[in-house]
Amino acid sequence: MSSDVALQAVDLVKHFPTGSKGLLGRPDKSVRAVDGVSFTLRKGKTLGIVGESGCGKSTLARVVTRLIEPTSGNILLDGVDITKTSGKDLRNMRRQMQMIFQDPVSSLNPRHSVGQIIAMPLRVQGLLDEEHSNERVKELMKLVGLNPEHFNRYPHEFSGGQRQRIGIARSLALNPTVIVADEPVSALDVSVQAQILNLLERLQSDLGLSMIFIAHDLSVVRHIADDVAVMYLGKIVEIGPAEEVYASPAHPYTKALLSAVPIHDPSERGGPGRIRLQGDVPSPIDPPSGCRFRTRCWKATDLCGAVEPPLQAEASGRVVACHFPEETPVSIGKSPE
């Protein structure tokens, strides 16, 4: 494992058994939420993971942080395989990797004050006594743009953006090296989204954090990510440097996603314009054979149904899983400020 790699996922799988029972009372089918995902997060960089709702992004976040156990695969955190850790070793691992949750309301205990919420990781880990943990909490509140004097207030007394700042402060309490942010701005107003994104970028720069940033809004990911991975039905179909993926997507699904991003002047859009995908996303219980995107792809052939395309490196440095990768550039305008 290279010294500049903070986190590496190798062939991660997470299947959820269905309620139906087959022979000997065992589940006869499973929901293939994450089905063989591999990626590398570089130190001090941000990996954006994008895709439609239901593609497995949030499940992947929870598997990577060991909030749910993987069915198979490996997760290497600073070179150590954390899928094999438990007990004290797993608790120590959690100091290095923390998570920011999507919903800033449900992720905060309404019966606890802000000070108690942010201090909880410190007390669970037994790192500081109450007096020193209160000092640390006030430092964290100031770091994320909250007034330390509001230490004893409760979550319902804060706005949505402020509640997300509380969640960010809690994630930083243990001085982690890796942050997994699961759609941290999707529940916020657009103006507040920009504030939170700018805060995350500043914290990453100041603290040297490595970050996985999950979102369905491609313009948001473009603003913050160094590398982008595109997921479809439990698998990564394209991954590479953000600017290259956005300027010239290689997978048809990536191209369709980018064509749907609104821009102020549609005449500036390159390529064929808006690509409208036909049909619905297939069920993750019974995905299509071969390429999972073939049922909605305008380039699909018999080969796509017979052979699953492996992730292959392109000349540009990206990795794409497609038998017939795209070549036409797509423009979605400038990234938001």
Coordinates of C-alpha atoms in Angstrom, one line a residue:
M1 CA 0.0 0.0 0.0
S2 CA 1.4 3.4 -1.1
S3 CA 2.4 5.9 1.6
D4 CA 0.1 8.5 0.1
V5 CA -3.0 6.3 0.5
A6 CA -5.2 7.1 3.5
L7 CA -8.0 4.5 2.8
Q8 CA -8.4 1.6 0.4
A9 CA -11.5 -0.5 -0.3
V10 CA -10.9 -3.9 -2.0
D11 CA -13.8 -5.7 -3.6
L12 CA -16.3 -4.7 -0.8
V13 CA -19.6 -6.6 -0.8
K14 CA -22.7 -6.0 1.3
H15 CA -25.7 -8.2 0.7
F16 CA -28.9 -8.0 2.8
P17 CA -30.9 -11.3 2.9
T18 CA -34.6 -10.9 1.9
G19 CA -37.5 -12.1 4.1
S20 CA -38.4 -14.9 1.7
K21 CA -37.0 -18.4 2.7
G22 CA -35.7 -21.0 0.4
L23 CA -34.4 -24.5 1.0
L24 CA -33.6 -25.3 4.6
G25 CA -35.1 -22.0 5.7
R26 CA -32.3 -19.9 4.3
P27 CA -33.0 -16.7 2.4
D28 CA -33.2 -17.6 -1.3
K29 CA -32.3 -14.0 -2.5
S30 CA -30.4 -11.0 -1.3
V31 CA -30.4 -7.3 -1.9
R32 CA -27.0 -6.6 -3.5
A33 CA -26.6 -3.1 -2.1
V34 CA -22.8 -3.0 -2.6
D35 CA -21.5 -5.6 -4.9
G36 CA -17.7 -5.6 -5.4
V37 CA -16.6 -2.0 -4.9
S38 CA -12.9 -1.0 -4.9
F39 CA -11.4 2.5 -4.6
T40 CA -8.5 4.4 -3.2
L41 CA -8.6 7.6 -1.1
R42 CA -5.4 9.6 -1.2
K43 CA -4.1 11.5 1.9
G44 CA -5.3 15.0 2.1
K45 CA -7.7 14.6 -0.9
T46 CA -11.5 14.2 -1.3
L47 CA -13.1 11.3 -3.2
G48 CA -16.6 12.1 -4.3
I49 CA -19.0 9.2 -4.8
V50 CA -22.1 10.0 -6.9
G51 CA -25.1 8.1 -8.3
E52 CA -28.9 7.9 -8.3
S53 CA -30.8 7.2 -5.1
G54 CA -30.7 3.5 -4.2
C55 CA -27.3 2.9 -5.9
G56 CA -25.6 1.9 -2.6
K57 CA -23.7 5.1 -1.7
S58 CA -24.9 5.4 1.9
T59 CA -24.6 1.6 2.5
L60 CA -21.0 1.9 1.2
A61 CA -20.3 4.7 3.7
R62 CA -21.6 2.6 6.6
V63 CA -19.6 -0.4 5.5
V64 CA -16.4 1.6 5.2
T65 CA -16.8 3.0 8.7
R66 CA -17.8 -0.5 10.1
L67 CA -21.2 0.8 11.2
I68 CA -22.5 -2.3 9.4
E69 CA -20.4 -5.3 8.7
P70 CA -19.3 -6.1 5.1
T71 CA -20.4 -9.5 3.6
S72 CA -16.9 -9.8 2.2
G73 CA -13.9 -7.6 1.0
N74 CA -11.2 -5.6 2.7
I75 CA -10.9 -2.1 4.1
L76 CA -7.4 -0.8 4.6
L77 CA -7.0 2.2 6.9
D78 CA -3.5 3.5 6.8
G79 CA -2.4 0.1 5.6
V80 CA -4.2 -1.9 8.3
D81 CA -7.1 -4.2 7.4
I82 CA -9.9 -3.0 9.7
T83 CA -12.4 -5.7 8.6
K84 CA -10.4 -8.1 10.8
T85 CA -10.4 -5.8 13.9
S86 CA -12.7 -6.0 16.9
G87 CA -13.0 -4.9 20.5
K88 CA -10.4 -2.5 21.7
D89 CA -8.6 -2.4 18.3
L90 CA -11.9 -1.5 16.5
R91 CA -12.6 1.2 19.1
N92 CA -9.1 2.7 18.5
M93 CA -9.7 2.6 14.8
R94 CA -12.7 4.8 15.2
R95 CA -10.5 7.6 16.5
Q96 CA -9.0 7.7 13.0
M97 CA -12.2 7.6 10.9
Q98 CA -15.4 9.4 11.7
M99 CA -18.7 10.1 9.9
I100 CA -20.9 13.1 9.1
F101 CA -24.5 12.0 8.7
Q102 CA -27.0 13.1 6.1
D103 CA -29.8 14.3 8.4
P104 CA -28.7 16.9 10.9
V105 CA -31.9 16.4 12.9
S106 CA -32.1 12.6 13.4
S107 CA -28.4 12.3 13.9
L108 CA -28.4 14.5 17.1
N109 CA -29.9 13.3 20.3
P110 CA -32.7 15.8 21.2
R111 CA -32.3 15.1 24.9
H112 CA -28.7 16.0 25.0
S113 CA -27.2 19.5 25.0
V114 CA -24.8 20.5 22.2
G115 CA -21.9 20.2 24.7
Q116 CA -22.9 16.6 25.6
I117 CA -23.3 15.6 21.9
I118 CA -19.9 16.9 20.8
A119 CA -18.2 15.5 23.9
M120 CA -19.7 12.0 23.5
P121 CA -16.8 10.6 21.4
L122 CA -14.3 11.8 24.0
R123 CA -16.2 10.2 26.8
V124 CA -16.8 6.9 25.0
Q125 CA -13.1 6.7 24.3
G126 CA -12.2 7.7 27.8
L127 CA -9.8 10.4 26.6
L128 CA -10.7 13.4 28.7
D129 CA -12.4 14.2 32.0
E130 CA -15.5 16.4 32.1
E131 CA -13.6 19.6 32.7
H132 CA -11.1 19.2 29.9
S133 CA -13.7 17.7 27.5
N134 CA -15.8 20.9 28.0
E135 CA -12.8 23.0 27.0
R136 CA -12.3 20.8 23.9
V137 CA -16.0 21.1 22.9
K138 CA -15.8 24.9 23.0
E139 CA -12.7 24.8 20.9
L140 CA -14.5 22.6 18.3
M141 CA -17.6 24.8 18.3
K142 CA -15.5 27.8 17.5
L143 CA -13.6 25.9 14.9
V144 CA -16.8 25.1 13.0
G145 CA -18.3 28.6 13.3
L146 CA -20.6 28.1 16.3
N147 CA -20.8 30.3 19.4
P148 CA -19.1 28.5 22.3
E149 CA -21.6 30.3 24.6
H150 CA -24.3 28.1 23.2
F151 CA -22.7 25.1 24.8
N152 CA -25.7 24.3 26.9
R153 CA -28.4 24.7 24.2
Y154 CA -30.3 21.8 22.6
P155 CA -30.4 20.8 18.9
H156 CA -34.0 22.2 18.4
E157 CA -32.7 25.7 19.2
F158 CA -30.4 25.7 16.1
S159 CA -31.1 26.0 12.4
G160 CA -30.4 23.2 10.0
G161 CA -27.0 24.5 8.9
Q162 CA -26.0 25.0 12.5
R163 CA -27.1 21.5 13.4
Q164 CA -24.9 20.2 10.6
R165 CA -22.0 22.2 12.1
I166 CA -22.6 20.4 15.4
G167 CA -22.4 17.1 13.6
I168 CA -19.1 18.2 11.9
A169 CA -17.7 19.3 15.3
R170 CA -18.6 15.9 16.8
S171 CA -16.8 14.1 13.9
L172 CA -13.6 16.1 14.6
A173 CA -13.6 15.5 18.4
L174 CA -11.1 12.6 18.2
N175 CA -8.8 14.3 15.7
P176 CA -9.5 11.7 12.9
T177 CA -7.5 11.5 9.7
V178 CA -10.4 10.3 7.5
I179 CA -13.9 11.8 7.4
V180 CA -16.8 10.0 5.6
A181 CA -19.5 12.6 4.8
D182 CA -22.8 11.0 3.7
E183 CA -24.7 13.6 1.7
P184 CA -24.0 16.3 4.4
V185 CA -25.6 19.1 2.5
S186 CA -28.6 17.5 0.7
A187 CA -31.1 18.5 3.5
L188 CA -29.9 22.1 3.5
D189 CA -30.9 25.3 1.6
V190 CA -28.6 26.1 -1.4
S191 CA -27.1 29.1 0.3
V192 CA -26.3 27.1 3.5
Q193 CA -24.9 24.3 1.3
A194 CA -22.2 26.6 0.1
Q195 CA -21.3 27.6 3.6
I196 CA -21.0 24.0 4.7
L197 CA -18.9 23.1 1.7
N198 CA -16.6 26.0 2.3
L199 CA -16.3 25.0 5.9
L200 CA -15.4 21.4 5.0
E201 CA -12.8 22.6 2.5
R202 CA -11.2 24.9 5.1
L203 CA -11.1 22.2 7.7
Q204 CA -9.6 19.7 5.3
S205 CA -6.9 22.2 4.4
D206 CA -6.2 23.2 8.0
L207 CA -6.3 19.8 9.6
G208 CA -4.9 17.7 6.7
L209 CA -8.1 15.5 6.5
S210 CA -8.8 12.9 3.8
M211 CA -12.5 12.8 3.0
I212 CA -15.1 10.6 1.2
F213 CA -17.9 12.9 0.1
I214 CA -21.1 11.2 -0.9
A215 CA -23.8 13.1 -2.9
H216 CA -26.3 12.8 -5.7
D217 CA -25.7 16.5 -6.8
L218 CA -22.9 16.4 -9.3
S219 CA -22.3 20.1 -9.3
V220 CA -21.7 20.0 -5.5
V221 CA -19.3 17.1 -5.9
R222 CA -17.4 19.0 -8.6
H223 CA -16.9 21.9 -6.2
I224 CA -15.2 19.8 -3.5
A225 CA -13.8 16.5 -4.9
D226 CA -10.4 15.8 -6.3
D227 CA -11.4 12.4 -7.6
V228 CA -14.9 11.1 -8.5
A229 CA -16.4 7.6 -8.4
V230 CA -19.7 7.0 -10.2
M231 CA -21.9 4.2 -8.7
Y232 CA -24.8 2.4 -10.4
L233 CA -26.8 -0.5 -8.8
G234 CA -24.1 -1.4 -6.3
K235 CA -21.0 -1.1 -8.5
I236 CA -18.6 1.6 -9.5
V237 CA -18.8 2.2 -13.2
E238 CA -16.2 5.0 -13.6
I239 CA -13.6 6.5 -11.3
G240 CA -10.9 9.1 -12.0
P241 CA -9.7 12.7 -11.5
A242 CA -12.7 15.0 -11.1
E243 CA -11.8 17.4 -13.9
E244 CA -11.3 14.6 -16.4
V245 CA -14.5 12.8 -15.5
Y246 CA -16.5 16.0 -15.8
A247 CA -14.9 17.2 -19.0
S248 CA -15.0 13.9 -20.8
P249 CA -17.1 11.1 -19.2
A250 CA -16.2 7.7 -20.5
H251 CA -19.2 5.6 -19.2
P252 CA -22.6 6.3 -20.8
Y253 CA -24.2 6.4 -17.4
T254 CA -21.8 9.2 -16.3
K255 CA -22.5 11.1 -19.5
A256 CA -26.3 10.8 -18.9
L257 CA -25.9 12.1 -15.3
L258 CA -23.8 15.1 -16.4
S259 CA -26.2 15.9 -19.2
A260 CA -29.0 16.4 -16.6
V261 CA -27.1 19.0 -14.6
P262 CA -28.7 22.4 -15.1
I263 CA -26.6 25.2 -16.6
H264 CA -27.4 28.9 -17.1
D265 CA -27.0 28.7 -20.9
P266 CA -28.0 25.4 -22.5
S267 CA -26.3 26.4 -25.8
E268 CA -23.0 26.1 -24.0
R269 CA -23.6 22.4 -23.3
G270 CA -21.4 20.1 -25.4
G271 CA -22.3 16.8 -27.0
P272 CA -25.9 15.7 -27.8
G273 CA -27.6 17.7 -25.1
R274 CA -29.9 16.2 -22.5
I275 CA -29.8 12.4 -22.4
R276 CA -33.1 10.9 -21.2
L277 CA -32.6 7.4 -19.9
Q278 CA -35.5 5.0 -20.6
G279 CA -37.0 2.7 -18.0
D280 CA -36.4 2.3 -14.3
V281 CA -33.4 1.3 -12.3
P282 CA -33.5 -2.6 -12.1
S283 CA -34.0 -4.3 -8.8
P284 CA -30.8 -4.9 -6.7
I285 CA -32.3 -8.2 -5.8
D286 CA -32.2 -9.5 -9.4
P287 CA -29.8 -7.2 -11.4
P288 CA -29.4 -7.7 -15.1
S289 CA -26.8 -10.1 -16.4
G290 CA -23.6 -8.7 -17.8
C291 CA -23.5 -4.9 -17.6
R292 CA -26.0 -3.7 -15.1
F293 CA -26.6 -0.5 -17.0
R294 CA -27.4 -2.2 -20.3
T295 CA -31.2 -2.2 -19.9
R296 CA -31.1 1.6 -20.0
C297 CA -28.1 2.1 -22.3
W298 CA -28.4 3.3 -25.9
K299 CA -25.1 1.5 -26.8
A300 CA -25.9 -1.9 -25.4
T301 CA -25.3 -5.0 -27.6
D302 CA -25.5 -8.8 -27.0
L303 CA -21.9 -8.6 -25.6
C304 CA -23.1 -6.3 -22.8
G305 CA -25.7 -8.9 -21.7
A306 CA -23.3 -11.8 -21.9
V307 CA -20.1 -10.4 -20.4
E308 CA -19.8 -8.1 -17.4
P309 CA -17.3 -5.4 -18.3
P310 CA -14.4 -5.1 -15.8
L311 CA -13.0 -1.8 -14.6
Q312 CA -10.3 -1.0 -17.1
A313 CA -7.8 1.9 -17.1
E314 CA -8.2 4.3 -20.0
A315 CA -5.4 6.3 -21.7
S316 CA -6.6 9.4 -19.7
G317 CA -5.9 7.7 -16.4
R318 CA -9.5 7.0 -15.5
V319 CA -10.9 3.6 -14.9
V320 CA -14.2 2.7 -16.6
A321 CA -16.4 -0.5 -16.7
C322 CA -17.8 -0.4 -20.2
H323 CA -17.3 -2.4 -23.4
F324 CA -18.0 0.7 -25.5
P325 CA -16.8 3.8 -23.6
E326 CA -17.8 7.3 -24.7
E327 CA -15.6 9.8 -26.4
T328 CA -17.7 12.9 -26.8
P329 CA -16.9 15.6 -24.2
V330 CA -19.8 17.0 -22.1
S331 CA -19.8 20.5 -20.5
I332 CA -21.9 21.4 -17.5
G333 CA -20.6 24.9 -17.0
K334 CA -18.6 26.3 -14.2
S335 CA -18.6 24.8 -10.7
P336 CA -20.4 26.8 -8.0
E337 CA -18.6 29.4 -5.9

